[in-house]
mmCIF file of C-alpha atoms in Angstrom:
data_model
loop_
_atom_site.group_PDB
_atom_site.id
_atom_site.type_symbol
_atom_site.label_atom_id
_atom_site.label_comp_id
_atom_site.label_asym_id
_atom_site.label_seq_id
_atom_site.Cartn_x
_atom_site.Cartn_y
_atom_site.Cartn_z
ATOM 1 C CA MET T 138 97.547 94.776 100.500
ATOM 2 C CA PHE T 139 95.370 97.806 99.753
ATOM 3 C CA PRO T 140 95.686 100.053 96.664
ATOM 4 C CA ALA T 141 96.647 103.673 97.370
ATOM 5 C CA ALA T 142 93.174 104.965 96.455
ATOM 6 C CA GLU T 143 91.299 102.219 98.288
ATOM 7 C CA ARG T 144 87.994 103.049 99.914
ATOM 8 C CA SER T 145 86.181 101.031 102.545
ATOM 9 C CA ALA T 146 82.920 101.277 104.426
ATOM 10 C CA GLU T 147 81.535 99.963 107.682
ATOM 11 C CA LEU T 148 78.340 97.953 107.851
ATOM 12 C CA SER T 149 76.710 97.460 111.235
ATOM 13 C CA MET T 150 75.153 94.033 111.532
ATOM 14 C CA PRO T 151 71.396 93.946 112.255
ATOM 15 C CA ARG T 152 69.819 92.890 115.533
ATOM 16 C CA HIS T 153 67.777 90.194 113.800
ATOM 17 C CA ALA T 154 68.467 87.004 111.842
ATOM 18 C CA GLN T 155 67.651 88.323 108.371
ATOM 19 C CA LEU T 156 70.313 88.781 105.699
ATOM 20 C CA GLU T 157 68.248 90.547 103.043
ATOM 21 C CA PRO T 158 68.786 94.067 104.490
ATOM 22 C CA VAL T 159 72.505 93.287 104.622
ATOM 23 C CA ARG T 160 72.500 92.236 100.972
ATOM 24 C CA GLN T 161 70.675 95.420 99.986
ATOM 25 C CA ALA T 162 73.174 97.594 101.846
ATOM 26 C CA LEU T 163 76.097 95.718 100.305
ATOM 27 C CA ALA T 164 74.680 96.226 96.812
ATOM 28 C CA GLN T 165 74.765 99.988 97.420
ATOM 29 C CA LEU T 166 78.213 99.982 98.992
ATOM 30 C CA ALA T 167 79.661 97.899 96.146
ATOM 31 C CA GLN T 168 79.178 100.904 93.863
ATOM 32 C CA ALA T 169 81.351 103.064 96.119
ATOM 33 C CA VAL T 170 84.028 100.982 97.860
ATOM 34 C CA GLY T 171 86.083 97.830 97.474
ATOM 35 C CA VAL T 172 86.283 96.788 101.123
ATOM 36 C CA VAL T 173 83.565 96.434 103.770
ATOM 37 C CA GLY T 174 84.096 96.101 107.509
ATOM 38 C CA LEU T 175 81.496 93.909 109.226
ATOM 39 C CA THR T 176 80.932 94.939 112.834
ATOM 40 C CA ASP T 177 80.928 92.610 115.828
ATOM 41 C CA ASN T 178 78.136 93.276 118.363
ATOM 42 C CA HIS T 179 78.280 96.998 117.638
ATOM 43 C CA MET T 180 77.402 99.304 120.574
ATOM 44 C CA GLY T 181 77.645 96.329 122.936
ATOM 45 C CA ARG T 182 74.392 94.800 121.700
ATOM 46 C CA PRO T 183 73.834 91.258 120.392
ATOM 47 C CA ARG T 184 73.766 91.304 116.602
ATOM 48 C CA LEU T 185 74.020 88.995 113.631
ATOM 49 C CA SER T 186 77.493 87.482 113.397
ATOM 50 C CA PRO T 187 79.714 89.250 110.853
ATOM 51 C CA LEU T 188 80.659 85.816 109.534
ATOM 52 C CA ALA T 189 77.119 85.448 108.188
ATOM 53 C CA ALA T 190 77.699 88.375 105.817
ATOM 54 C CA VAL T 191 81.048 87.252 104.370
ATOM 55 C CA PRO T 192 79.553 85.210 101.473
ATOM 56 C CA ALA T 193 77.247 88.113 100.573
ATOM 57 C CA CYS T 194 80.222 90.487 100.473
ATOM 58 C CA LEU T 195 82.110 88.172 98.155
ATOM 59 C CA ALA T 196 79.059 87.812 95.921
ATOM 60 C CA HIS T 197 79.069 91.601 95.435
ATOM 61 C CA GLY T 198 82.781 91.689 94.649
ATOM 62 C CA LEU T 199 83.691 93.205 98.018
ATOM 63 C CA ARG T 200 86.623 92.286 100.251
ATOM 64 C CA PRO T 201 85.171 91.592 103.720
ATOM 65 C CA ILE T 202 87.021 92.624 106.859
ATOM 66 C CA VAL T 203 85.544 90.822 109.869
ATOM 67 C CA HIS T 204 85.588 92.820 113.091
ATOM 68 C CA LEU T 205 86.645 90.825 116.135
ATOM 69 C CA SER T 206 85.802 92.059 119.635
ATOM 70 C CA CYS T 207 88.087 90.804 122.414
ATOM 71 C CA ARG T 208 85.990 92.004 125.345
ATOM 72 C CA ASP T 209 83.453 89.194 125.609
ATOM 73 C CA ARG T 210 85.354 86.171 124.235
ATOM 74 C CA ASN T 211 87.973 83.838 125.627
ATOM 75 C CA LEU T 212 90.827 82.556 123.449
ATOM 76 C CA LEU T 213 88.742 79.606 122.262
ATOM 77 C CA GLY T 214 85.964 81.878 121.042
ATOM 78 C CA LEU T 215 88.390 84.302 119.407
ATOM 79 C CA GLN T 216 90.193 81.531 117.560
ATOM 80 C CA GLN T 217 86.877 80.120 116.388
ATOM 81 C CA GLN T 218 85.926 83.471 114.825
ATOM 82 C CA VAL T 219 89.285 83.763 113.070
ATOM 83 C CA LEU T 220 88.993 80.221 111.721
ATOM 84 C CA GLY T 221 85.533 81.011 110.399
ATOM 85 C CA ALA T 222 86.675 84.235 108.746
ATOM 86 C CA ALA T 223 89.605 82.485 107.080
ATOM 87 C CA ALA T 224 87.550 79.515 105.894
ATOM 88 C CA LEU T 225 84.798 81.712 104.420
ATOM 89 C CA GLY T 226 87.233 83.816 102.407
ATOM 90 C CA ALA T 227 87.409 87.051 104.389
ATOM 91 C CA ALA T 228 90.217 89.402 103.379
ATOM 92 C CA GLY T 229 91.155 90.199 106.940
ATOM 93 C CA VAL T 230 90.239 90.838 110.547
ATOM 94 C CA LEU T 231 89.990 94.122 112.445
ATOM 95 C CA VAL T 232 90.702 93.425 116.117
ATOM 96 C CA VAL T 233 88.965 95.784 118.547
ATOM 97 C CA ARG T 234 88.592 95.972 122.292
ATOM 98 C CA GLY T 235 84.809 95.987 121.993
ATOM 99 C CA ASP T 236 81.988 98.175 123.266
ATOM 100 C CA ARG T 237 81.090 97.915 126.920
ATOM 101 C CA ASN T 238 77.992 96.051 128.007
ATOM 102 C CA GLN T 239 77.025 95.657 131.659
ATOM 103 C CA ALA T 240 75.602 92.205 130.932
ATOM 104 C CA THR T 241 78.955 90.766 129.853
ATOM 105 C CA VAL T 242 82.318 90.124 131.461
ATOM 106 C CA ASP T 243 85.572 91.577 130.131
ATOM 107 C CA THR T 244 87.898 88.602 129.567
ATOM 108 C CA GLY T 245 90.981 90.824 129.732
ATOM 109 C CA ILE T 246 92.547 89.429 126.551
ATOM 110 C CA SER T 247 94.509 92.173 124.822
ATOM 111 C CA VAL T 248 94.148 93.313 121.230
ATOM 112 C CA VAL T 249 97.911 93.005 120.755
ATOM 113 C CA ASP T 250 97.914 89.386 121.922
ATOM 114 C CA VAL T 251 95.145 88.465 119.484
ATOM 115 C CA LEU T 252 96.851 90.278 116.604
ATOM 116 C CA ALA T 253 100.021 88.276 117.210
ATOM 117 C CA ARG T 254 98.134 84.956 117.228
ATOM 118 C CA ILE T 255 96.062 85.440 114.062
ATOM 119 C CA PRO T 256 98.652 84.160 111.530
ATOM 120 C CA THR T 257 98.862 80.847 113.382
ATOM 121 C CA TRP T 258 95.116 80.591 113.892
ATOM 122 C CA ALA T 259 94.289 81.363 110.239
ATOM 123 C CA GLN T 260 96.651 78.821 108.641
ATOM 124 C CA PRO T 261 96.793 77.938 105.810
ATOM 125 C CA GLN T 262 94.985 81.164 104.898
ATOM 126 C CA ASP T 263 96.638 84.586 105.097
ATOM 127 C CA LEU T 264 94.409 87.212 106.709
ATOM 128 C CA LEU T 265 95.184 90.919 106.746
ATOM 129 C CA ARG T 266 95.362 92.208 110.307
ATOM 130 C CA GLY T 267 94.011 95.569 111.367
ATOM 131 C CA ALA T 268 93.565 97.632 114.508
ATOM 132 C CA VAL T 269 91.946 100.915 115.465
ATOM 133 C CA VAL T 270 93.590 104.164 116.501
ATOM 134 C CA ASN T 271 92.088 107.259 118.092
ATOM 135 C CA PRO T 272 93.930 110.411 116.952
ATOM 136 C CA PHE T 273 92.052 112.441 119.557
ATOM 137 C CA ALA T 274 92.843 110.368 122.637
ATOM 138 C CA GLU T 275 95.654 111.152 125.071
ATOM 139 C CA ARG T 276 98.528 111.386 122.582
ATOM 140 C CA PRO T 277 101.527 109.683 124.281
ATOM 141 C CA ARG T 278 99.424 106.738 125.455
ATOM 142 C CA GLU T 279 97.779 106.296 122.050
ATOM 143 C CA LEU T 280 101.148 106.331 120.297
ATOM 144 C CA ARG T 281 102.502 103.700 122.697
ATOM 145 C CA LEU T 282 99.502 101.464 122.013
ATOM 146 C CA LEU T 283 99.870 102.021 118.284
ATOM 147 C CA ALA T 284 103.549 101.063 118.409
ATOM 148 C CA ARG T 285 102.646 97.778 120.120
ATOM 149 C CA LYS T 286 100.049 97.015 117.441
ATOM 150 C CA VAL T 287 102.568 97.742 114.699
ATOM 151 C CA ALA T 288 105.078 95.437 116.406
ATOM 152 C CA ALA T 289 102.394 92.713 116.441
ATOM 153 C CA GLY T 290 102.314 92.873 112.643
ATOM 154 C CA ILE T 291 99.264 94.915 111.631
ATOM 155 C CA ASP T 292 98.689 95.633 107.938
ATOM 156 C CA PHE T 293 96.280 98.544 108.414
ATOM 157 C CA VAL T 294 94.810 100.914 110.966
ATOM 158 C CA GLN T 295 91.350 102.424 111.039
ATOM 159 C CA THR T 296 90.912 105.755 112.783
ATOM 160 C CA GLN T 297 88.181 107.189 114.929
ATOM 161 C CA MET T 298 85.753 109.378 112.954
ATOM 162 C CA ILE T 299 87.479 112.540 111.764
ATOM 163 C CA PHE T 300 85.893 115.979 111.713
ATOM 164 C CA ASP T 301 88.748 118.106 113.041
ATOM 165 C CA LEU T 302 91.322 117.850 110.265
ATOM 166 C CA ASP T 303 93.869 120.086 111.992
ATOM 167 C CA ALA T 304 93.926 117.806 115.044
ATOM 168 C CA PHE T 305 94.172 114.776 112.764
ATOM 169 C CA ASP T 306 97.111 116.272 110.866
ATOM 170 C CA SER T 307 98.861 116.934 114.170
ATOM 171 C CA PHE T 308 98.446 113.287 115.152
ATOM 172 C CA LEU T 309 99.761 112.035 111.809
ATOM 173 C CA GLU T 310 102.846 114.172 112.238
ATOM 174 C CA ASP T 311 103.511 112.686 115.674
ATOM 175 C CA ALA T 312 102.773 109.149 114.445
ATOM 176 C CA ARG T 313 105.194 109.367 111.522
ATOM 177 C CA ASP T 314 107.932 107.502 113.396
ATOM 178 C CA VAL T 315 105.495 104.849 114.647
ATOM 179 C CA LEU T 316 103.648 103.951 111.443
ATOM 180 C CA PRO T 317 105.841 102.362 108.746
ATOM 181 C CA PRO T 318 104.821 102.753 105.074
ATOM 182 C CA ARG T 319 103.617 99.136 104.972
ATOM 183 C CA VAL T 320 100.707 99.983 107.312
ATOM 184 C CA ALA T 321 97.734 101.396 105.405
ATOM 185 C CA ILE T 322 95.867 104.217 107.157
ATOM 186 C CA PHE T 323 92.090 104.319 106.715
ATOM 187 C CA ALA T 324 90.728 107.700 107.810
ATOM 188 C CA SER T 325 87.171 107.225 109.067
ATOM 189 C CA LEU T 326 84.450 109.613 107.987
ATOM 190 C CA GLY T 327 81.023 109.623 109.616
ATOM 191 C CA VAL T 328 77.920 110.728 107.709
ATOM 192 C CA ILE T 329 75.819 112.657 110.251
ATOM 193 C CA ARG T 330 72.597 113.863 108.658
ATOM 194 C CA SER T 331 70.521 115.298 111.505
ATOM 195 C CA ALA T 332 70.615 117.022 114.868
ATOM 196 C CA ARG T 333 69.464 113.774 116.466
ATOM 197 C CA SER T 334 72.349 111.804 114.950
ATOM 198 C CA LEU T 335 74.777 114.514 116.007
ATOM 199 C CA ALA T 336 73.507 114.370 119.594
ATOM 200 C CA PHE T 337 73.891 110.583 119.594
ATOM 201 C CA VAL T 338 77.482 110.743 118.341
ATOM 202 C CA ARG T 339 78.387 113.410 120.886
ATOM 203 C CA ALA T 340 76.830 111.394 123.710
ATOM 204 C CA SER T 341 78.594 108.199 122.604
ATOM 205 C CA LEU T 342 81.960 109.865 121.902
ATOM 206 C CA PRO T 343 82.164 112.912 124.176
ATOM 207 C CA ALA T 344 85.892 113.401 123.522
ATOM 208 C CA LEU T 345 85.481 113.467 119.731
ATOM 209 C CA PRO T 346 86.269 116.997 118.472
ATOM 210 C CA ILE T 347 83.695 118.408 116.053
ATOM 211 C CA PRO T 348 84.241 122.057 115.028
ATOM 212 C CA GLU T 349 81.122 124.024 115.914
ATOM 213 C CA PRO T 350 80.483 125.487 112.425
ATOM 214 C CA MET T 351 80.613 121.958 111.036
ATOM 215 C CA ALA T 352 78.314 120.673 113.794
ATOM 216 C CA GLN T 353 75.779 123.389 113.023
ATOM 217 C CA ARG T 354 75.746 122.456 109.356
ATOM 218 C CA MET T 355 75.269 118.769 110.124
ATOM 219 C CA ALA T 356 72.471 119.537 112.573
ATOM 220 C CA ALA T 357 70.796 121.580 109.831
ATOM 221 C CA GLY T 358 70.786 118.600 107.461
ATOM 222 C CA GLU T 359 73.977 119.329 105.515
ATOM 223 C CA GLY T 360 75.801 116.235 106.742
ATOM 224 C CA VAL T 361 76.234 114.640 103.316
ATOM 225 C CA ALA T 362 77.779 117.814 101.891
ATOM 226 C CA VAL T 363 80.065 118.083 104.923
ATOM 227 C CA ALA T 364 81.111 114.450 104.482
ATOM 228 C CA ALA T 365 81.944 115.041 100.812
ATOM 229 C CA GLU T 366 84.074 118.048 101.757
ATOM 230 C CA ILE T 367 85.997 116.055 104.360
ATOM 231 C CA ALA T 368 86.402 113.181 101.875
ATOM 232 C CA THR T 369 87.946 115.663 99.451
ATOM 233 C CA GLU T 370 90.391 116.827 102.116
ATOM 234 C CA ILE T 371 91.333 113.233 102.940
ATOM 235 C CA GLY T 372 91.866 112.582 99.230
ATOM 236 C CA HIS T 373 94.347 115.447 99.092
ATOM 237 C CA ARG T 374 96.443 113.869 101.860
ATOM 238 C CA PRO T 375 98.895 111.414 100.251
ATOM 239 C CA GLY T 376 98.917 107.909 101.642
ATOM 240 C CA LEU T 377 95.517 108.026 103.329
ATOM 241 C CA ARG T 378 92.666 105.688 102.446
ATOM 242 C CA LEU T 379 89.003 106.500 103.071
ATOM 243 C CA HIS T 380 86.732 104.581 105.447
ATOM 244 C CA LEU T 381 83.041 105.516 105.374
ATOM 245 C CA ILE T 382 80.780 105.111 108.390
ATOM 246 C CA THR T 383 77.437 105.769 106.737
ATOM 247 C CA LEU T 384 75.236 105.170 109.804
ATOM 248 C CA GLY T 385 72.531 103.556 107.681
ATOM 249 C CA ALA T 386 72.835 105.972 104.740
ATOM 250 C CA GLU T 387 74.596 103.614 102.336
ATOM 251 C CA HIS T 388 72.939 105.252 99.311
ATOM 252 C CA TYR T 389 75.060 108.372 99.886
ATOM 253 C CA ALA T 390 78.318 106.430 99.783
ATOM 254 C CA VAL T 391 78.817 106.742 96.018
ATOM 255 C CA GLY T 392 78.830 110.542 95.949
ATOM 256 C CA ILE T 393 81.093 110.846 98.982
ATOM 257 C CA SER T 394 83.465 108.232 97.592
ATOM 258 C CA ARG T 395 83.669 110.095 94.282
ATOM 259 C CA ALA T 396 84.729 113.251 96.107
ATOM 260 C CA PHE T 397 87.672 111.330 97.560
ATOM 261 C CA THR T 398 88.718 109.707 94.283
ATOM 262 C CA ALA T 399 88.400 112.978 92.355
ATOM 263 C CA ALA T 400 90.723 114.731 94.798
ATOM 264 C CA ARG T 401 93.222 111.872 94.691
ATOM 265 C CA ALA T 402 93.118 111.693 90.882
ATOM 266 C CA ALA T 403 93.601 115.458 90.573
ATOM 267 C CA ASP T 404 96.698 115.338 92.755
ATOM 268 C CA VAL T 405 98.125 112.354 90.874
ATOM 269 C CA GLY T 406 97.483 114.091 87.560
ATOM 270 C CA ALA T 407 99.131 117.292 88.735
ATOM 271 C CA ALA T 408 102.163 115.364 89.954
ATOM 272 C CA GLY T 409 102.429 113.381 86.724
#
């Protein structure tokens, strides 16, 4: 399972067959987090398999979480990926629906079905199972989906990027009866460093709430400072873990991660 102060980060696989940039990014992330999520055809584009990066993660002392997209694979292909992750020593699998791509066909296999099958597929290995949750989607529907994922046996959830902490707190309150203590919650934090990156995120995730004062600061180049402030707030919320989406800025991960751990340590010290 994950320690209470665990931090993770997401690494988007490259669109070429070279591992050296991946190794360089992992070397930076290893100074900030203990777990790395390896994306699966991120943004609906063909990319290097996340399985290729598992040995590099382990070499840097990181626990790899292999992302598994259901959209473009049949059961045979999904089982093959799980077998590969288990055999290579991955810590777990994050099962996602997958980003849309007009060139591919949605197989219709559900995330919940795959989550339920993973323990059998991974034998004799024991993979952690994770799923995603969107605190800002239509609330009753999202809670129903989350309950089904919990019933399928998930060990952790990873949220959509969080900028509106009030809305996130409201979701956590409503999800209290759905999420048992055994399920670790990784609150995702995006590092948006420019107006261009902000425009891209807003175009890709139009329903994602970003408070306007915060958006203005990120557009003005204050995204790293904003991320550190949000990381501090997440650290002050008991039971939450931090998940960094650095968007190619892995060298900023250490400072942002320290903001989270400092807040968590301060609260633990005050309570002790």
